[in-house]
Each structure stands twice: as structure tokens, then as C-alpha cells.
CSV table of C-alpha atoms and ligand atoms in Angstrom, one decimal:
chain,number,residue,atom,x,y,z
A,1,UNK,CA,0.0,0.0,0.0
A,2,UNK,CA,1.3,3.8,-0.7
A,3,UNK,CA,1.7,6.2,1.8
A,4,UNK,CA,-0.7,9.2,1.3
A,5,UNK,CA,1.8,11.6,2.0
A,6,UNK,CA,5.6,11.2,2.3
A,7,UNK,CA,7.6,13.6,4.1
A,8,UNK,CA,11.3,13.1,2.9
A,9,UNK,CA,14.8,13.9,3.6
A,10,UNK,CA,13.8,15.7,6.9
A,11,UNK,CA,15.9,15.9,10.2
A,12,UNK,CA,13.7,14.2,12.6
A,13,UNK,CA,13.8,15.0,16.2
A,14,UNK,CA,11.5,12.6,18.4
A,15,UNK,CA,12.6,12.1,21.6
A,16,UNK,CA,10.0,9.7,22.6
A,17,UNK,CA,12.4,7.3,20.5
A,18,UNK,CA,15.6,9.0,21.4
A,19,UNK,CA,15.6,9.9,17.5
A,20,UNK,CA,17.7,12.7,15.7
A,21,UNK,CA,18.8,12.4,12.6
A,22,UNK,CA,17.7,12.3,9.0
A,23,UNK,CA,14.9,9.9,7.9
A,24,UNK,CA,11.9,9.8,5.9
A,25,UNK,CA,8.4,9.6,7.4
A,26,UNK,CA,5.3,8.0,5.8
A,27,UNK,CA,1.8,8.7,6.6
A,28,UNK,CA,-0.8,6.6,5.7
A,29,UNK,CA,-4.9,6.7,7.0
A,30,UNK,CA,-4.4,9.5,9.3
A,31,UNK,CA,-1.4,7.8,11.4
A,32,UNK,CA,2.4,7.4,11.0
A,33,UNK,CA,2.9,4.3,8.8
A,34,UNK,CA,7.0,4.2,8.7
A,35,UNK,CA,9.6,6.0,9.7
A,36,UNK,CA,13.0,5.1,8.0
A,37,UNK,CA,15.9,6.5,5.2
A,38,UNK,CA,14.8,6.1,1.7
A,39,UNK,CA,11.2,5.2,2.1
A,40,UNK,CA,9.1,4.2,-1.2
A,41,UNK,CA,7.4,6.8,-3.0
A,42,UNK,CA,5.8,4.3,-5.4
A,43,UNK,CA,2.4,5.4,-5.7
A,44,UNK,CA,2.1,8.3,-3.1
A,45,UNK,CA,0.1,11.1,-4.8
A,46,UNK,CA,1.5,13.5,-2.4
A,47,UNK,CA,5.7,13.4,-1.6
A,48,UNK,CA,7.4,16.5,-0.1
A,49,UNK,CA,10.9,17.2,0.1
A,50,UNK,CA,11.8,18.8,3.5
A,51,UNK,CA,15.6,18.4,2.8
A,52,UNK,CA,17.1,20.6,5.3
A,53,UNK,CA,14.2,21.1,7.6
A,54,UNK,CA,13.2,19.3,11.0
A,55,UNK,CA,10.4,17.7,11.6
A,56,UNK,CA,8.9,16.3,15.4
A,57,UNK,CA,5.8,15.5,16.7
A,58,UNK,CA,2.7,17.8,16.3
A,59,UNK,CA,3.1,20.2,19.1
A,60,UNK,CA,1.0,19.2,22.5
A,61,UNK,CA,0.3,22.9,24.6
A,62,UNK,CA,-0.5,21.6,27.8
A,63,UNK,CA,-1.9,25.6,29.0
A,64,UNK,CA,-3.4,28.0,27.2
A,65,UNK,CA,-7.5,28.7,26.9
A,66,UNK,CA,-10.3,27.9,24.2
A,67,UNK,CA,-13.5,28.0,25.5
A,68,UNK,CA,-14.3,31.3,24.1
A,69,UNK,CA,-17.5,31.5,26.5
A,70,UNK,CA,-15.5,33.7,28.6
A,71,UNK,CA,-13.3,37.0,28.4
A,72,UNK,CA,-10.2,34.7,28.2
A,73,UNK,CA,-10.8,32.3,25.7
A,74,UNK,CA,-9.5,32.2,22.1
A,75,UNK,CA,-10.1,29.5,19.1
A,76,UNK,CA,-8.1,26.7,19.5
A,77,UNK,CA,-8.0,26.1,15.5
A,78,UNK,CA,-5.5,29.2,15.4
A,79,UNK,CA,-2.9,27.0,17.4
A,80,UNK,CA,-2.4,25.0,14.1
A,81,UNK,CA,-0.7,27.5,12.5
A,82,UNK,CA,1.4,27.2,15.2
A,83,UNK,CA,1.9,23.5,15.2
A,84,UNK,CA,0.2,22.9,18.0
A,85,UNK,CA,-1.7,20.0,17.0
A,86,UNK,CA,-3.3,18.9,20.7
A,87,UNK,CA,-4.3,21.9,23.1
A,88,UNK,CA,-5.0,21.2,26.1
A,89,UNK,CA,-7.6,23.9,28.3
A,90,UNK,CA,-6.6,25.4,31.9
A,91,UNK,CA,-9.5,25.5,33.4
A,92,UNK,CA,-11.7,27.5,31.0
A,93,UNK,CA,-14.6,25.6,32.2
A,94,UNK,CA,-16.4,24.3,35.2
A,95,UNK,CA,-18.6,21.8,35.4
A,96,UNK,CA,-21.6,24.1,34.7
A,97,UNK,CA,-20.2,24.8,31.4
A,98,UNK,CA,-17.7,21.6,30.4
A,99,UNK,CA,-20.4,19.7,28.4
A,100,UNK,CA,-21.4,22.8,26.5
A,101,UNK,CA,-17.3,23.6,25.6
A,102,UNK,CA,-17.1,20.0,24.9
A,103,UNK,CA,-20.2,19.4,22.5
A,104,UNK,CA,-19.6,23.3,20.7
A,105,UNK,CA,-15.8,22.9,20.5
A,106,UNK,CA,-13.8,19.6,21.8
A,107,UNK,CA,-16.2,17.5,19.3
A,108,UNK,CA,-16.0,19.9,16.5
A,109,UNK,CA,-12.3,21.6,16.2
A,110,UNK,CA,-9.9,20.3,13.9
A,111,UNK,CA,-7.2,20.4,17.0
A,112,UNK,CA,-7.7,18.0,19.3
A,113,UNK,CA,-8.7,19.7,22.5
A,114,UNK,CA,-8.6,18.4,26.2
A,115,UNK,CA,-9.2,20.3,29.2
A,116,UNK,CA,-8.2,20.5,33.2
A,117,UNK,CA,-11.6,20.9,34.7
A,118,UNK,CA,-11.9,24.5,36.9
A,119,UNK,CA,-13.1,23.7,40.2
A,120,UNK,CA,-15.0,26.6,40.2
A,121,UNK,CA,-18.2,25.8,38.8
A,122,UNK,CA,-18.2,28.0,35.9
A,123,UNK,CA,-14.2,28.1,35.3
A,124,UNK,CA,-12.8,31.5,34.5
A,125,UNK,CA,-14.7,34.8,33.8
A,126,UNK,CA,-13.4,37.7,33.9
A,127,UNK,CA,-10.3,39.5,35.1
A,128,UNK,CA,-12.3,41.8,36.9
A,129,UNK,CA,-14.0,39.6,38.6
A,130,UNK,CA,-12.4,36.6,39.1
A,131,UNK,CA,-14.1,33.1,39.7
A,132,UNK,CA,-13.0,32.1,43.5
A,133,UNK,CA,-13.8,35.3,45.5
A,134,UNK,CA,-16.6,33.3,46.7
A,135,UNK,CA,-15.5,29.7,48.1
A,136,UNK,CA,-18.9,28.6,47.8
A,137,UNK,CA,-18.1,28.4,43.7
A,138,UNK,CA,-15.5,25.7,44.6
A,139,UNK,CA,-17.3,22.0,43.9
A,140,UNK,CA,-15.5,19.4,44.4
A,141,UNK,CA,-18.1,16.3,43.7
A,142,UNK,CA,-19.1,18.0,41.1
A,143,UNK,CA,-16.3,18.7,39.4
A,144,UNK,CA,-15.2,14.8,39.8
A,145,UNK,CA,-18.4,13.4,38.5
A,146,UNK,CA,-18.4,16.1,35.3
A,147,UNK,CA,-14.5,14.3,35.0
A,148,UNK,CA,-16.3,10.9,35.6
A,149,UNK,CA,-18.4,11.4,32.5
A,150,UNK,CA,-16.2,12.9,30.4
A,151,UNK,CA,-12.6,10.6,30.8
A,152,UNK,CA,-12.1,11.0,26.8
A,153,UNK,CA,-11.8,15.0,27.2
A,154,UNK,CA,-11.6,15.9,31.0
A,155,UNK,CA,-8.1,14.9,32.3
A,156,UNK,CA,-7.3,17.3,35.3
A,157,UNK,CA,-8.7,19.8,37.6
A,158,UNK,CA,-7.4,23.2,37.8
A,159,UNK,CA,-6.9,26.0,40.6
A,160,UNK,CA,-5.9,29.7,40.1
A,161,UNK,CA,-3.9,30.7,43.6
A,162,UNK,CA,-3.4,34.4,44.2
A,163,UNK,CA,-5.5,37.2,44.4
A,164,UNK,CA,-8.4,35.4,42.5
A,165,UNK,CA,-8.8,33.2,45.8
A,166,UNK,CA,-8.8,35.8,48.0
A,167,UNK,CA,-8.0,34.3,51.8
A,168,UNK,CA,-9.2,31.1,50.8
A,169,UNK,CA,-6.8,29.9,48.6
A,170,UNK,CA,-5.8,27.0,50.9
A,171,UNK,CA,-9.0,25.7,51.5
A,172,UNK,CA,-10.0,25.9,47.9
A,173,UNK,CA,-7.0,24.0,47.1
A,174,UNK,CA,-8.1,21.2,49.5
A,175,UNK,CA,-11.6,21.0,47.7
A,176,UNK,CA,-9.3,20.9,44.3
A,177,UNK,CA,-7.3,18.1,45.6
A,178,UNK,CA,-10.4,16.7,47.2
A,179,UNK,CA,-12.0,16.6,43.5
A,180,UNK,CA,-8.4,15.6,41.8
A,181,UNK,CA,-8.4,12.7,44.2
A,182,UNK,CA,-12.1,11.8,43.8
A,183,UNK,CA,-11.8,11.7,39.7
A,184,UNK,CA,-8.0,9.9,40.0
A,185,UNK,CA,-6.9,13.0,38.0
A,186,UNK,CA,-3.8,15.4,38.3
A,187,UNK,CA,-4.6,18.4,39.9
A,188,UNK,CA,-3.1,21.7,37.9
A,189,UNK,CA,-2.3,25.0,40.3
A,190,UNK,CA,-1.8,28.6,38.7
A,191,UNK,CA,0.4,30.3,41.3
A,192,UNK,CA,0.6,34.4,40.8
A,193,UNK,CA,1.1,37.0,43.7
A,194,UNK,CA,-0.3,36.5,46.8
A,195,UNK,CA,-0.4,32.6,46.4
A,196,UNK,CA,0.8,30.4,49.2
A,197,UNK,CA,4.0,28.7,47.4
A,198,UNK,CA,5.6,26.4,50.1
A,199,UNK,CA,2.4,25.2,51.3
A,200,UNK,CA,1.5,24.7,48.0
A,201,UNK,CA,4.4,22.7,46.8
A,202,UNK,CA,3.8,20.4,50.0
A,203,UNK,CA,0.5,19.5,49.9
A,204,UNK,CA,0.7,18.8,45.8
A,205,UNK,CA,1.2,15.2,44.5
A,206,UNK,CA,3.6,13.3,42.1
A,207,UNK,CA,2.0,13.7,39.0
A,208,UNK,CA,0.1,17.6,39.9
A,209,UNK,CA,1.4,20.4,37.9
A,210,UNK,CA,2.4,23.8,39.5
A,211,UNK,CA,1.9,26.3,36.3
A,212,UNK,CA,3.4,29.9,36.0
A,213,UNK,CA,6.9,28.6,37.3
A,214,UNK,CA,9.0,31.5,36.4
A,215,UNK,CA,6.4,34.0,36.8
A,216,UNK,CA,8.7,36.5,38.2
A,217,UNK,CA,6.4,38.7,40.5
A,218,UNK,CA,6.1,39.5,43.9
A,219,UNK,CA,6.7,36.3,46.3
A,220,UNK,CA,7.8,34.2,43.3
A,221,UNK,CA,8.7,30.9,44.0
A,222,UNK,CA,12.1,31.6,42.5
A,223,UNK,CA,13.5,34.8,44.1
A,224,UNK,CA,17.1,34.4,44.6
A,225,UNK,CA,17.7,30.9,44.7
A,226,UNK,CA,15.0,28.1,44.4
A,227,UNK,CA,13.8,27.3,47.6
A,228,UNK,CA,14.2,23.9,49.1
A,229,UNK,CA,10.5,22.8,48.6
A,230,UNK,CA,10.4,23.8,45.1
A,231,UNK,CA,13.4,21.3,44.6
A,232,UNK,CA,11.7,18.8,46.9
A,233,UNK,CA,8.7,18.9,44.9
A,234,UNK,CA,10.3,17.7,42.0
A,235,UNK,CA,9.8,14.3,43.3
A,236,UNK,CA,7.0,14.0,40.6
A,237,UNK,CA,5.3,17.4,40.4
A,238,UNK,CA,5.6,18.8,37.1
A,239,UNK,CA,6.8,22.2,36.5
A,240,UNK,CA,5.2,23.6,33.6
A,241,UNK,CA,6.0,27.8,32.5
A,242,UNK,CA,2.3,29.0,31.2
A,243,UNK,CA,3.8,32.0,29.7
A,244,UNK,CA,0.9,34.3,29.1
A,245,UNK,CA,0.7,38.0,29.8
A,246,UNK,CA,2.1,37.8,33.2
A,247,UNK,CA,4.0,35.1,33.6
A,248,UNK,CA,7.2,34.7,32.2
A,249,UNK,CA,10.1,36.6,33.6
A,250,UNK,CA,13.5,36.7,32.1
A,251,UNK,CA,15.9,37.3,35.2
A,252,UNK,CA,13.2,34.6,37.2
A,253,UNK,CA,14.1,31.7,34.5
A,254,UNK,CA,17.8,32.5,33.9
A,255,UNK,CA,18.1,32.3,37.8
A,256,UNK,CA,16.0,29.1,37.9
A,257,UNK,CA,18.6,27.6,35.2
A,258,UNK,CA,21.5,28.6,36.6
A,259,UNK,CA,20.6,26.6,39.8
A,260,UNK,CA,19.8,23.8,37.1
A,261,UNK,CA,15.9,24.3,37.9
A,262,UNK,CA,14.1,23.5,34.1
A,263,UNK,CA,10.8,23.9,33.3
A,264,UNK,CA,9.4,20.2,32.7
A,265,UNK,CA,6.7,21.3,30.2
A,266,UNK,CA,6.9,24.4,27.8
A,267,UNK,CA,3.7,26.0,27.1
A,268,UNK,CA,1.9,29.2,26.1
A,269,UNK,CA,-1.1,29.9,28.6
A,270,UNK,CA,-2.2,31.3,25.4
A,271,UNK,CA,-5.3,33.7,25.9
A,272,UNK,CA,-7.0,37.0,24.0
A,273,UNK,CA,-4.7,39.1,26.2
A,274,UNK,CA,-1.5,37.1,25.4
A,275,UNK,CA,-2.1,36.5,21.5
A,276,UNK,CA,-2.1,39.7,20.6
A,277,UNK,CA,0.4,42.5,20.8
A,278,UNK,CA,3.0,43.2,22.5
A,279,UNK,CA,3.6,39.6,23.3
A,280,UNK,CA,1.7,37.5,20.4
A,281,UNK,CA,2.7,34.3,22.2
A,282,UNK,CA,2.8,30.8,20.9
A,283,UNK,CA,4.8,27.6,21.3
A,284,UNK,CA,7.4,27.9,19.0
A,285,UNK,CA,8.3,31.2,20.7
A,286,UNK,CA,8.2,30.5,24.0
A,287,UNK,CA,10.6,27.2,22.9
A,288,UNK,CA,12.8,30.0,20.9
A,289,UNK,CA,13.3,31.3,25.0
A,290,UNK,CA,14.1,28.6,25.9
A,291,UNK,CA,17.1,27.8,22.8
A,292,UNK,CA,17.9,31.4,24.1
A,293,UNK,CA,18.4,30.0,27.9
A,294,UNK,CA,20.3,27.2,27.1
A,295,UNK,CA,18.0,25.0,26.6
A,296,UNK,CA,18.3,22.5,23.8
A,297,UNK,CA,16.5,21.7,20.8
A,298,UNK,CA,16.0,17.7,21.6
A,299,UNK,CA,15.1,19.4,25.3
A,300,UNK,CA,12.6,21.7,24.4
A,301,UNK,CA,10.8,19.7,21.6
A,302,UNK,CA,10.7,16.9,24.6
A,303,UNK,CA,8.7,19.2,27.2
A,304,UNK,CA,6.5,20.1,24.3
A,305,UNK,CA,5.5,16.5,23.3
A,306,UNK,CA,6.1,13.4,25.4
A,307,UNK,CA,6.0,14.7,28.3
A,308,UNK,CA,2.7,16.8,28.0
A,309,UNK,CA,1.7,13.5,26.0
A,310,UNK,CA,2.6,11.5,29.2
A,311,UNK,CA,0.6,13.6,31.5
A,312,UNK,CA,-2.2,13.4,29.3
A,313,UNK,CA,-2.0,9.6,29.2
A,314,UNK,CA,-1.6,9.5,26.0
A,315,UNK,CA,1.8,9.0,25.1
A,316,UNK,CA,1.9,6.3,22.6
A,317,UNK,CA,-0.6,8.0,20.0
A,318,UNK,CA,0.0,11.6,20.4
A,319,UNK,CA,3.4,13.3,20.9
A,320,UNK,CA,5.4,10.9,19.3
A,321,UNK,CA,6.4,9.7,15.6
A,322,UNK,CA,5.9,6.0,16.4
A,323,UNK,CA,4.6,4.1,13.7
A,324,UNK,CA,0.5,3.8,14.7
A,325,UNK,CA,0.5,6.8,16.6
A,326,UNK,CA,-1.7,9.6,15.5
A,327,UNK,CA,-0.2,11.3,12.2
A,328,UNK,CA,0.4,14.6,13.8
A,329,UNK,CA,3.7,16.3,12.9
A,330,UNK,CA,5.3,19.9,12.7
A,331,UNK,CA,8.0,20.5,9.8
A,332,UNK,CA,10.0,23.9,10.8
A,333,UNK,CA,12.9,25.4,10.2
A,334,UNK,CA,15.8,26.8,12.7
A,335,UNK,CA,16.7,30.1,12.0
A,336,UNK,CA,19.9,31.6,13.0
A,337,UNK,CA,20.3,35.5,13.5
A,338,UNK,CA,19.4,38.3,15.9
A,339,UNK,CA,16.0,37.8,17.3
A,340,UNK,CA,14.5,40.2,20.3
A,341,UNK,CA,12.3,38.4,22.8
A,342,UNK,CA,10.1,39.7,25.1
A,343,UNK,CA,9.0,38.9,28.6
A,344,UNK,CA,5.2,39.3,30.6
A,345,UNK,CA,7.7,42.6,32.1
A,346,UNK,CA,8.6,43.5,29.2
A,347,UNK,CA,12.1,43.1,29.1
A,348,UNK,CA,13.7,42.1,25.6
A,349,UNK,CA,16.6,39.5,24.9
A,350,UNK,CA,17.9,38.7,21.5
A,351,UNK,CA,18.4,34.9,20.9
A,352,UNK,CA,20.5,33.2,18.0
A,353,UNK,CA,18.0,31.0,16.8
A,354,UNK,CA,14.2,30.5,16.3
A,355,UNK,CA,11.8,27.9,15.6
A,356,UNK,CA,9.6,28.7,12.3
A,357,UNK,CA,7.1,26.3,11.6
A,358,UNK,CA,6.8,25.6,8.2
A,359,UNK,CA,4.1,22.8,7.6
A,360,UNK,CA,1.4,21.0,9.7
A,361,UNK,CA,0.5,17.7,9.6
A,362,UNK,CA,-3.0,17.3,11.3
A,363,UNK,CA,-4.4,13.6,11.3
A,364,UNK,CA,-2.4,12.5,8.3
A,365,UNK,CA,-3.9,16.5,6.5
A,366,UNK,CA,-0.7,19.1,5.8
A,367,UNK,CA,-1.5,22.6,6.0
A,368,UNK,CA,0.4,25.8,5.9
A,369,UNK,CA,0.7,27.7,8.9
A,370,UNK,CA,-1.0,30.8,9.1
A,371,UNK,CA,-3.5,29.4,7.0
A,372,UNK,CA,-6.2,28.8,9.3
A,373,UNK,CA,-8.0,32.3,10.4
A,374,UNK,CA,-8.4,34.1,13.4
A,375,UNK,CA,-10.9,35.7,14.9
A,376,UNK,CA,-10.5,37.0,18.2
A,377,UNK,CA,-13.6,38.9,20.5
A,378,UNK,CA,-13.2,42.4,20.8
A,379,UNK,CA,-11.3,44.4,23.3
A,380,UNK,CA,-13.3,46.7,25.7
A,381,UNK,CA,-12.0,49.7,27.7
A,382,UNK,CA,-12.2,47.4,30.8
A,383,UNK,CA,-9.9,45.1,28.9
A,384,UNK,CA,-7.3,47.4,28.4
A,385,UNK,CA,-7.1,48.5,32.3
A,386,UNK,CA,-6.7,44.5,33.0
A,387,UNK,CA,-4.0,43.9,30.5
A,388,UNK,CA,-1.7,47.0,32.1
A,389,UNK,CA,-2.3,46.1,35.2
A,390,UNK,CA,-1.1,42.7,33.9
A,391,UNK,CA,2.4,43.9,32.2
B,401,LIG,ZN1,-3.9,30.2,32.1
């Protein structure tokens, strides 16, 4: 049998095989067929040459925001151009409102879509008026049994810590691990100023994620060394950076690697204030900051597919090149030159390299990036006051 679509010549970089080097891949039915030099063209109505180019698994975003029902959300479809093939929602939704995201979204979008539940029962709102102010929002059966019904697209609960819990935030984040428990889910925690960070990092499990790692504002967990629990905690807590608007500080991350503290999993906490000007965030940049710590290219392709793959329990069909698995890849090049990045603080740093997607292979389908539109809600007054106060 032909392959439908032949990507050729490529360097391959797939560290769910410990693979690097230059190989052919073959697609065939929406999965990967073979992976190998000098694969057989015979027949294949659609061959590219990517001679000189990479190629890895499809991107997996493991934070950023789709459920559009909100004054956060964005369409998850404008990840592809991207290459994010699988994006996974922070606690958009509750369980009020994760069967309607699910049935108007999850079933519908061409990316595949999966989602940390909020415990909260109506997930995220609005900057101004943030969803745990009042504990009484926090619903721990609830939350489990909307996870119970929903195993194919629910795989977490999620907690914002900070000001958005008021003085609760510990006793929501016992009804969040309450829930997480309850469902036999991880448990994801946003931590921002004003959240409890050592208590946090003690009462979260192997296999919980602590999102906005090198967030860089006041009380950060990283100030000028990381401190003892956050090191402790590695003992199976993930580590993921959720970039965003406010969230992603240079001087906090190049401390955190000099102390050989690394992010576990990359990922945008992509959002209608962060895709926009002045940051326009995606994954391929935020990896770029990462080439730019130190960081390298088998690393960062590794925190942004098996490893989010892993925590999703998915890791032998998404996030990897293995033949069978899902036929989701990115071909991109690596530019070298002078490129200024820019932090949530707005602080610039030129990197050598960048990652430029070139071509997106969704379920076995290439596109072009930038090909897919985007439409984005507009910005209000309010809006405007929030993001400032934000940078
Ligand atoms: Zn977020």
C-alpha cells in the first residue's frame, strides 16, 4: 500500500524514540505508517521534500484557553498554524459549562482539545472579577463526577492561587485536591502573587502540575535561589511555565537555570490578552526562550510533546512519531540571527535561533501555517485597564 503523504529527507527530532537524525516519514490513514531512510514513494500522490528542515511530533500545549464563553478564551484552530496540534484547556470551564465547551468545541475543532476541569463551577470569567472570590463556587463532587463522564476529554482539575482566591486559597485548594483525588486525576495549580507557594508545593502530588513557574512577580517561587520545597517537589510534580501576559520573567528563568531548575513542560497559557500584541505568544516562541536559555532543541521539543503526551495519558498515540500513533507532525525550520524576545515585564533579549514552523501535519492532513483564520472577541475599555495592570 502507498503512503498518502511522504515527508522526505527531513531531520527528525522525536525524543519519545531518542531519535535525531535524518529519515523519511510516511503517513498513511491519518497515522504514521514508517519511519526510516529512503522510504518508497511508489504510488504516493503527495511526496514532499523537506531536505534541510526538521520535523517532530505535532506540538501538545499543555496551557493556554479555548473556551471562548468567557473574556479569556481564544479559538483553539489558530494553534495549528502554530503547530500545535493537541491543546489542552486550563480550566476555562467548570462543570456548569464543560459539556457545553465539549459538545460546541472539543467534538467539533480540527485540533484535538482536552481540558483541566476549573473547580469553580463556571471556570474562568473575567479578570475583573475573578471566579473564586466566593469559596462557595469551589465544587469538588461535582467537578469529579463532570471528570467521571467525560474521561475522553476531562483529564485534570485546575486551581488559580493568588489574588483570585482571596483568603481562601488554601481551603480551595483542598476541595481541588479533594476533587483531583475523587476523579484519580492530576490536579493543575496557577500560582501568581499572593499565592501560598511552600504550602503549595507540600500538599501537591507526584503527578500535579504547578503552572506559571518563572512568573517573576512578587513572592515568586524563585526569588534568589529556588527554595528547598520547590526542589523537593520535584519528586514528581511537574513544572510547567504557562507564559501568558504575566507570567514569564527573564531574570526569574535565567536564575532558575543557573541553579539547574528546568521547566518540565513548555507551554503558552495562550489567551486574548497574550495572543495579541505586544507579546503575540505561541509555542514555537516561548521554545525559541528557551534555545535562548540554554536549553536545547531535543530538550525543548521533549517538554512540548512526550512529556505533556505523558501527562495526558496518551503518550503512545500523540506526541510521538511512532509508527501507529496519531499522524500529527510539525516540519519547521531553525533560523539563526538576531531575534529580540520579550518577557510578561517587558524586558527584551535577543536569541540566535528560532523555531519557524513551516508545515502541519493534522491527522495525516498538511497545512500551511498561518492558513487557518483568526478571529479573536473584541477588546473593551475594561480590557485594556486589565492587561496593564497585567504587564
Ligand atoms: Zn492560564
Amino acid at each position: 500500500m502507498p503512503f498518502d503523504l511522504l515527508l522526505a529527507g527531513g531531520r527528525v527530532v522525536d525524543p519519545s524514540q531518542a531519535l535525531h537524525r535524518v529519515a523519511d516519514v510516511g503517513i498513511q490513514n491519518g497515522r504514521i505508517a514508517e519511519l526510516g531512510p529512503n522510504l518508497d514513494a511508489t504510488g504516493c500522490p503527495d511526496v514532499r521534500d523537506i531536505t534541510g528542515k526538521h520535523l517532530c511530533p505535532g506540538l501538545i500545549d499543555l496551557h493556554g484557553h479555548w473556551y471562548e464563553g468567557n473574556l479569556y478564551g481564544v479559538d483553539p484552530t489558530m494553534c495549528l498554524n502554530h503547530g500545535v496540534t493537541t491543546a489542552v484547556d486550563a480550566g476555562s470551564t467548570g462543570y456548569a459549562n464543560f459539556p457545553e465547551f465539549r459538545r460546541t468545541v472539543m467534538d467539533r475543532c480540527l485540533t484535538d482539545v482536552y481540558a483541566f476541569v476549573h473547580i469553580s463551577f463556571m471556570g474562568l470569567h473575567a479578570p475583573y472579577a475573578e471566579e473564586l472570590m466566593d469559596l462557595r463556587y469551589a465544587r469538588p463532587q461535582e467537578t469529579a463526577a463532570v471528570i467521571g463522564r467525560h474521561r475522553e476529554r476531562a483529564i485534570g482539575v485546575k486551581l488559580r492561587m493568588g489574588a483570585m482566591t482571596g483568603n481562601h486559597g488554601l481551603a480551595a485548594l483542598d476541595k481541588a485536591l479533594a476533587a483531583a483525588g475523587e476523579a484519580a486525576v492530576p490536579l493543575m495549580v496557577h500560582i501568581s502573587s499572593g499565592a501560598e507557594e511552600r504550602e503549595i508545593l507540600h500538599r501537591l502530588r507526584p503527578g500535579d502540575i504547578l503552572t506559571h513557574c518563572f512568573h517573576g512577580r512578587s513572592n515568586g517561587m524563585i526569588n534568589e535561589t529556588a527554595i528547598p520545597e520547590a526542589l523537593d517537589a520535584r519528586r514528581g510534580v511537574f513544572f510547567d511555565v504557562g507564559h501568558g501576559c504575566g507570567s514569564f520573567s527573564w531574570d526569574t528563568a535565567q536564575r532558575a537555570f543557573e541553579h539547574h531548575f528546568y521547566p518540565d513542560t513548555l507551554s503558552t497559557d495562550l489567551h486574548r490578552y497574550s495572543a495579541t500584541e505586544p507579546l503575540c505568544v505561541s509555542l514555537p516562541q516561548v521554545m525559541s526562550k528557551m534555545l535562548c536559555l540554554g536549553m536545547t532543541l531535543e530538550d525543548a521539543i521533549l517538554k512540548t510533546t512526550a512529556v505533556p503526551a505523558r501527562i495526558l495519558g496518551r503518550e503512545r498515540q500523540i506526541g510521538t512519531l511512532v509508527p501507529g500513533a496519531q499522524a500529527d507532525v510539525l516540519v519547521f525550520d531553525v533560523e539563526s540571527g538576531d531575534f529580540p524576545f520579550t518577557d510578561t515585564h517587558l524586558k527584551v533579549r535577543n536569541g540566535s535561533s528560532r523555531i519557524v514552523p513551516r508545515l502541519v501535519v493534522k491527522r495525516g492532513q498538511a497545512h500551511l501555517p498561518g492558513s487557518f483564520p483568526i478571529h479573536l472577541r473584541d477588546l473593551y475599555e475594561s480590557d485594556l485597564e486589565v492587561f496593564r495592570a497585567i504587564g
